[in-house]
mmCIF file of C-alpha atoms in Angstrom:
data_model
loop_
_atom_site.group_PDB
_atom_site.id
_atom_site.type_symbol
_atom_site.label_atom_id
_atom_site.label_comp_id
_atom_site.label_asym_id
_atom_site.label_seq_id
_atom_site.Cartn_x
_atom_site.Cartn_y
_atom_site.Cartn_z
ATOM 1 C CA UNK A 1226 -11.532 -24.388 5.604
ATOM 2 C CA UNK A 1227 -12.911 -21.202 6.643
ATOM 3 C CA UNK A 1228 -10.454 -18.267 6.689
ATOM 4 C CA UNK A 1229 -10.905 -15.676 8.978
ATOM 5 C CA UNK A 1230 -10.909 -12.126 7.491
ATOM 6 C CA UNK A 1231 -8.650 -9.645 9.738
ATOM 7 C CA UNK A 1232 -11.086 -6.748 10.156
ATOM 8 C CA UNK A 1233 -8.750 -4.026 10.484
ATOM 9 C CA UNK A 1234 -6.809 -4.813 7.403
ATOM 10 C CA UNK A 1235 -10.188 -5.420 5.168
ATOM 11 C CA UNK A 1236 -11.223 -1.863 6.570
ATOM 12 C CA UNK A 1237 -7.873 -0.271 5.773
ATOM 13 C CA UNK A 1238 -7.687 -1.698 1.984
ATOM 14 C CA UNK A 1239 -11.562 -1.080 1.577
ATOM 15 C CA UNK A 1240 -11.448 2.380 2.734
ATOM 16 C CA UNK A 1241 -8.376 3.340 0.677
ATOM 17 C CA UNK A 1242 -10.301 2.134 -2.425
ATOM 18 C CA UNK A 1243 -13.557 3.779 -1.376
ATOM 19 C CA UNK A 1244 -12.403 7.037 -0.477
ATOM 20 C CA UNK A 1245 -9.831 7.389 -3.739
ATOM 21 C CA UNK A 1246 -12.887 6.218 -5.800
ATOM 22 C CA UNK A 1247 -14.985 9.203 -4.505
ATOM 23 C CA UNK A 1248 -12.154 11.454 -5.044
ATOM 24 C CA UNK A 1249 -11.669 10.540 -8.650
ATOM 25 C CA UNK A 1250 -15.523 10.479 -9.351
ATOM 26 C CA UNK A 1251 -15.366 14.415 -8.511
ATOM 27 C CA UNK A 1252 -13.574 14.983 -11.688
ATOM 28 C CA UNK A 1253 -16.783 13.794 -13.776
ATOM 29 C CA UNK A 1254 -17.765 16.950 -15.651
ATOM 30 C CA UNK A 1255 -14.436 18.601 -14.849
ATOM 31 C CA UNK A 1256 -11.675 16.695 -16.492
ATOM 32 C CA UNK A 1257 -9.300 18.336 -18.760
ATOM 33 C CA UNK A 1258 -10.268 16.415 -21.987
ATOM 34 C CA UNK A 1259 -13.078 13.969 -22.505
ATOM 35 C CA UNK A 1260 -10.893 10.872 -22.871
ATOM 36 C CA UNK A 1261 -9.215 11.614 -19.481
ATOM 37 C CA UNK A 1262 -12.923 12.152 -18.010
ATOM 38 C CA UNK A 1263 -13.574 8.386 -19.128
ATOM 39 C CA UNK A 1264 -10.431 7.156 -17.867
ATOM 40 C CA UNK A 1265 -10.652 8.453 -14.443
ATOM 41 C CA UNK A 1266 -14.280 7.291 -14.221
ATOM 42 C CA UNK A 1267 -13.121 3.924 -15.070
ATOM 43 C CA UNK A 1268 -10.426 3.924 -12.500
ATOM 44 C CA UNK A 1269 -13.012 5.150 -9.965
ATOM 45 C CA UNK A 1270 -15.267 2.495 -10.721
ATOM 46 C CA UNK A 1271 -12.498 -0.204 -10.674
ATOM 47 C CA UNK A 1272 -11.710 1.078 -6.963
ATOM 48 C CA UNK A 1273 -15.264 1.258 -6.005
ATOM 49 C CA UNK A 1274 -15.516 -2.590 -7.076
ATOM 50 C CA UNK A 1275 -12.695 -3.331 -4.771
ATOM 51 C CA UNK A 1276 -14.206 -1.341 -1.823
ATOM 52 C CA UNK A 1277 -17.559 -3.279 -2.066
ATOM 53 C CA UNK A 1278 -15.601 -6.678 -1.928
ATOM 54 C CA UNK A 1279 -13.560 -5.640 0.941
ATOM 55 C CA UNK A 1280 -16.010 -4.160 3.120
ATOM 56 C CA UNK A 1281 -18.566 -6.899 2.381
ATOM 57 C CA UNK A 1282 -16.291 -9.199 4.056
ATOM 58 C CA UNK A 1283 -16.514 -7.743 7.275
ATOM 59 C CA UNK A 1284 -19.910 -6.063 7.293
ATOM 60 C CA UNK A 1285 -22.719 -4.461 5.486
ATOM 61 C CA UNK A 1286 -21.091 -2.516 2.672
ATOM 62 C CA UNK A 1287 -23.618 0.578 2.554
ATOM 63 C CA UNK A 1288 -23.536 0.873 6.478
ATOM 64 C CA UNK A 1289 -19.777 0.925 6.488
ATOM 65 C CA UNK A 1290 -19.499 3.499 3.512
ATOM 66 C CA UNK A 1291 -22.428 5.777 4.513
ATOM 67 C CA UNK A 1292 -23.053 5.505 8.277
ATOM 68 C CA UNK A 1293 -19.871 5.372 9.836
ATOM 69 C CA UNK A 1294 -18.214 8.497 11.273
ATOM 70 C CA UNK A 1295 -15.043 10.341 10.262
ATOM 71 C CA UNK A 1296 -13.038 8.707 13.067
ATOM 72 C CA UNK A 1297 -13.987 5.236 12.168
ATOM 73 C CA UNK A 1298 -12.336 5.438 8.639
ATOM 74 C CA UNK A 1299 -8.958 3.703 8.283
ATOM 75 C CA UNK A 1300 -7.816 5.025 5.006
ATOM 76 C CA UNK A 1301 -4.575 6.611 4.176
ATOM 77 C CA UNK A 1302 -4.580 10.435 4.441
ATOM 78 C CA UNK A 1303 -2.937 10.334 0.922
ATOM 79 C CA UNK A 1304 -6.169 9.206 -0.565
ATOM 80 C CA UNK A 1305 -8.321 11.699 0.858
ATOM 81 C CA UNK A 1306 -6.195 14.727 -0.441
ATOM 82 C CA UNK A 1307 -8.357 17.060 -2.575
ATOM 83 C CA UNK A 1308 -7.971 16.731 -6.270
ATOM 84 C CA UNK A 1309 -6.778 20.072 -6.547
ATOM 85 C CA UNK A 1310 -4.491 20.832 -9.651
ATOM 86 C CA UNK A 1311 -4.726 18.133 -12.103
ATOM 87 C CA UNK A 1312 -1.057 17.498 -11.415
ATOM 88 C CA UNK A 1313 -1.925 17.006 -7.820
ATOM 89 C CA UNK A 1314 -4.322 14.217 -8.955
ATOM 90 C CA UNK A 1315 -1.528 12.576 -10.910
ATOM 91 C CA UNK A 1316 0.907 12.542 -8.244
ATOM 92 C CA UNK A 1317 -1.586 11.094 -5.769
ATOM 93 C CA UNK A 1318 -2.481 8.378 -8.524
ATOM 94 C CA UNK A 1319 1.291 7.588 -9.071
ATOM 95 C CA UNK A 1320 1.958 7.503 -5.338
ATOM 96 C CA UNK A 1321 -0.724 5.203 -4.479
ATOM 97 C CA UNK A 1322 -1.261 3.019 -7.644
ATOM 98 C CA UNK A 1323 2.453 2.027 -7.413
ATOM 99 C CA UNK A 1324 2.016 1.174 -3.756
ATOM 100 C CA UNK A 1325 -1.130 -0.811 -4.347
ATOM 101 C CA UNK A 1326 0.283 -2.681 -7.438
ATOM 102 C CA UNK A 1327 3.146 -3.814 -5.294
ATOM 103 C CA UNK A 1328 0.895 -4.789 -2.415
ATOM 104 C CA UNK A 1329 -1.615 -6.759 -4.140
ATOM 105 C CA UNK A 1330 1.103 -8.531 -6.309
ATOM 106 C CA UNK A 1331 2.382 -9.790 -3.141
ATOM 107 C CA UNK A 1332 -0.767 -10.679 -1.540
ATOM 108 C CA UNK A 1333 -2.043 -12.493 -4.568
ATOM 109 C CA UNK A 1334 0.974 -14.903 -4.151
ATOM 110 C CA UNK A 1335 -0.154 -16.022 -0.824
ATOM 111 C CA UNK A 1336 -2.820 -17.893 0.568
ATOM 112 C CA UNK A 1337 -4.406 -15.485 2.790
ATOM 113 C CA UNK A 1338 -7.931 -14.066 2.869
ATOM 114 C CA UNK A 1339 -7.148 -11.218 0.390
ATOM 115 C CA UNK A 1340 -5.360 -13.353 -2.112
ATOM 116 C CA UNK A 1341 -8.462 -14.014 -4.583
ATOM 117 C CA UNK A 1342 -9.305 -10.251 -4.654
ATOM 118 C CA UNK A 1343 -5.553 -9.189 -5.010
ATOM 119 C CA UNK A 1344 -4.965 -11.755 -7.859
ATOM 120 C CA UNK A 1345 -8.085 -10.261 -9.771
ATOM 121 C CA UNK A 1346 -7.578 -6.493 -8.870
ATOM 122 C CA UNK A 1347 -3.848 -6.415 -9.376
ATOM 123 C CA UNK A 1348 -4.507 -6.458 -13.273
ATOM 124 C CA UNK A 1349 -6.800 -3.288 -12.768
ATOM 125 C CA UNK A 1350 -4.165 -1.610 -10.538
ATOM 126 C CA UNK A 1351 -1.440 -2.379 -13.152
ATOM 127 C CA UNK A 1352 -3.569 -0.192 -15.564
ATOM 128 C CA UNK A 1353 -3.924 2.524 -13.003
ATOM 129 C CA UNK A 1354 -0.315 2.687 -12.346
ATOM 130 C CA UNK A 1355 0.622 2.803 -15.975
ATOM 131 C CA UNK A 1356 -1.960 5.752 -16.583
ATOM 132 C CA UNK A 1357 -0.476 7.770 -13.691
ATOM 133 C CA UNK A 1358 2.996 6.979 -15.113
ATOM 134 C CA UNK A 1359 2.123 8.240 -18.641
ATOM 135 C CA UNK A 1360 0.612 11.448 -17.356
ATOM 136 C CA UNK A 1361 3.612 12.019 -15.196
ATOM 137 C CA UNK A 1362 5.964 11.774 -18.100
ATOM 138 C CA UNK A 1363 3.837 13.931 -20.095
ATOM 139 C CA UNK A 1364 3.593 16.674 -17.424
ATOM 140 C CA UNK A 1365 6.978 16.397 -16.005
ATOM 141 C CA UNK A 1366 8.658 16.372 -19.390
ATOM 142 C CA UNK A 1367 6.438 18.618 -21.249
ATOM 143 C CA UNK A 1368 6.514 22.521 -20.998
ATOM 144 C CA UNK A 1369 7.911 24.487 -18.368
ATOM 145 C CA UNK A 1370 4.725 25.145 -16.649
ATOM 146 C CA UNK A 1371 3.758 21.476 -16.601
ATOM 147 C CA UNK A 1372 6.902 20.503 -15.364
ATOM 148 C CA UNK A 1373 6.923 23.096 -12.608
ATOM 149 C CA UNK A 1374 3.394 22.228 -11.353
ATOM 150 C CA UNK A 1375 3.910 18.472 -11.526
ATOM 151 C CA UNK A 1376 6.970 19.204 -9.412
ATOM 152 C CA UNK A 1377 5.132 21.232 -6.692
ATOM 153 C CA UNK A 1378 2.499 18.356 -6.552
ATOM 154 C CA UNK A 1379 4.769 15.515 -6.121
ATOM 155 C CA UNK A 1380 6.569 17.769 -3.235
ATOM 156 C CA UNK A 1381 3.264 18.496 -1.677
ATOM 157 C CA UNK A 1382 2.056 14.977 -1.303
ATOM 158 C CA UNK A 1383 5.329 13.396 -0.613
ATOM 159 C CA UNK A 1384 4.948 13.804 3.224
ATOM 160 C CA UNK A 1385 1.741 11.606 3.103
ATOM 161 C CA UNK A 1386 3.653 8.568 1.551
ATOM 162 C CA UNK A 1387 5.346 7.272 4.603
ATOM 163 C CA UNK A 1388 1.938 5.824 6.085
ATOM 164 C CA UNK A 1389 1.415 3.330 3.405
ATOM 165 C CA UNK A 1390 4.483 1.252 4.664
ATOM 166 C CA UNK A 1391 3.523 1.341 8.512
ATOM 167 C CA UNK A 1392 2.357 -2.209 9.795
ATOM 168 C CA UNK A 1393 -1.644 -2.822 9.464
ATOM 169 C CA UNK A 1394 -2.793 -5.636 11.654
ATOM 170 C CA UNK A 1395 -3.963 -8.620 9.717
ATOM 171 C CA UNK A 1396 -1.843 -7.703 6.664
ATOM 172 C CA UNK A 1397 1.088 -9.967 6.348
ATOM 173 C CA UNK A 1398 3.619 -7.845 4.335
ATOM 174 C CA UNK A 1399 7.260 -6.791 4.831
ATOM 175 C CA UNK A 1400 6.698 -2.903 4.951
ATOM 176 C CA UNK A 1401 10.182 -2.235 4.529
ATOM 177 C CA UNK A 1402 10.686 -4.353 1.411
ATOM 178 C CA UNK A 1403 7.568 -2.814 -0.165
ATOM 179 C CA UNK A 1404 8.793 0.675 0.884
ATOM 180 C CA UNK A 1405 12.277 -0.110 -1.027
ATOM 181 C CA UNK A 1406 10.391 -1.472 -4.045
ATOM 182 C CA UNK A 1407 8.277 1.586 -4.287
ATOM 183 C CA UNK A 1408 10.897 4.012 -3.973
ATOM 184 C CA UNK A 1409 12.835 2.288 -6.809
ATOM 185 C CA UNK A 1410 9.620 2.353 -8.865
ATOM 186 C CA UNK A 1411 8.567 5.924 -8.221
ATOM 187 C CA UNK A 1412 12.099 7.321 -8.401
ATOM 188 C CA UNK A 1413 12.521 5.765 -11.902
ATOM 189 C CA UNK A 1414 9.292 7.307 -13.067
ATOM 190 C CA UNK A 1415 10.350 10.683 -11.779
ATOM 191 C CA UNK A 1416 13.540 10.551 -13.240
ATOM 192 C CA UNK A 1417 12.387 9.871 -16.706
ATOM 193 C CA UNK A 1418 9.761 12.726 -16.286
ATOM 194 C CA UNK A 1419 12.937 14.926 -15.447
ATOM 195 C CA UNK A 1420 11.542 15.547 -11.905
ATOM 196 C CA UNK A 1421 13.638 15.620 -8.990
ATOM 197 C CA UNK A 1422 12.748 13.366 -6.137
ATOM 198 C CA UNK A 1423 11.325 15.102 -3.411
ATOM 199 C CA UNK A 1424 13.427 15.934 -0.402
ATOM 200 C CA UNK A 1425 12.544 15.256 3.216
ATOM 201 C CA UNK A 1426 12.044 11.570 4.696
ATOM 202 C CA UNK A 1427 8.485 10.366 4.025
ATOM 203 C CA UNK A 1428 8.274 9.142 7.561
ATOM 204 C CA UNK A 1429 9.024 10.430 11.058
ATOM 205 C CA UNK A 1430 8.373 13.936 12.487
ATOM 206 C CA UNK A 1431 8.454 15.834 9.099
ATOM 207 C CA UNK A 1432 5.819 13.373 7.743
ATOM 208 C CA UNK A 1433 2.095 13.399 7.845
ATOM 209 C CA UNK A 1434 -0.214 10.506 8.036
ATOM 210 C CA UNK A 1435 -2.350 8.830 10.825
ATOM 211 C CA UNK A 1436 -5.453 7.908 8.693
ATOM 212 C CA UNK A 1437 -5.021 4.228 9.757
ATOM 213 C CA UNK A 1438 -5.552 5.428 13.388
ATOM 214 C CA UNK A 1439 -8.715 7.301 12.526
ATOM 215 C CA UNK A 1440 -7.133 10.673 12.163
ATOM 216 C CA UNK A 1441 -7.853 12.580 9.098
ATOM 217 C CA UNK A 1442 -7.146 15.896 7.539
ATOM 218 C CA UNK A 1443 -9.629 18.745 7.584
ATOM 219 C CA UNK A 1444 -10.797 18.281 3.744
ATOM 220 C CA UNK A 1445 -12.041 14.652 4.595
ATOM 221 C CA UNK A 1446 -14.714 15.570 6.718
ATOM 222 C CA UNK A 1447 -16.099 17.765 4.072
ATOM 223 C CA UNK A 1448 -15.717 14.944 1.449
ATOM 224 C CA UNK A 1449 -17.507 12.592 3.789
ATOM 225 C CA UNK A 1450 -20.525 14.754 4.355
ATOM 226 C CA UNK A 1451 -21.041 15.077 0.396
ATOM 227 C CA UNK A 1452 -20.489 11.184 0.209
ATOM 228 C CA UNK A 1453 -22.835 10.314 2.968
ATOM 229 C CA UNK A 1454 -25.546 13.002 2.344
ATOM 230 C CA UNK A 1455 -27.962 11.243 0.306
ATOM 231 C CA UNK A 1456 -28.033 7.939 2.154
ATOM 232 C CA UNK A 1457 -28.341 9.667 5.610
ATOM 233 C CA UNK A 1458 -31.076 12.168 4.355
ATOM 234 C CA UNK A 1459 -33.334 9.288 2.823
ATOM 235 C CA UNK A 1460 -32.446 6.185 4.960
ATOM 236 C CA UNK A 1461 -33.786 3.063 3.542
ATOM 237 C CA UNK A 1462 -34.763 4.799 0.249
ATOM 238 C CA UNK A 1463 -35.007 2.581 -2.846
ATOM 239 C CA UNK A 1464 -35.765 3.242 -6.491
#
């Protein structure tokens, strides 16, 4: 039996992985320590592999990655946020990898078109979540300066988290159940890291996030121009 792949959902999940992979790749040559540079590069490669599978389900992966305009991307605004302070990268990873792990664990138990990918990727994402968790604990429960910078990072990105639980056409998951599990998991990590749960609802008028509708933040356009530059400058080029 052939299973039809829902295009909207495949693009949403694929673009999340592709864009975050590129953001993490920007740390190459700039990570705080050599070991961390390798870890971030490995996470970026895992995400790139997921993106390739997801995008190839609904089209040519290269065309979708390098020739689409900004408004055609369906990634969350959270994953396109600049790396900024290292604490911002860790807060972004904690929020997103916790969401992605819960999502893929649920998709892996079903028989939908994303189940095979989710069953494989959930093991990778568990590592991504654990990596972010360990750094959140080190920074939050570290020095006064690391605690304060991690607190500010968690606060700054909190407004982008509500978008993760909005319905996506073709993605059969219970958003409210996912949100509840995510909040419990992230809240537990922040508590152990001696960090307060950010104030303000992650959804509603206070929140940000319309990436699923093709609306992106200012920094995304610059990131996309850099990511697509080589392919657009030399169409059809090969080694």
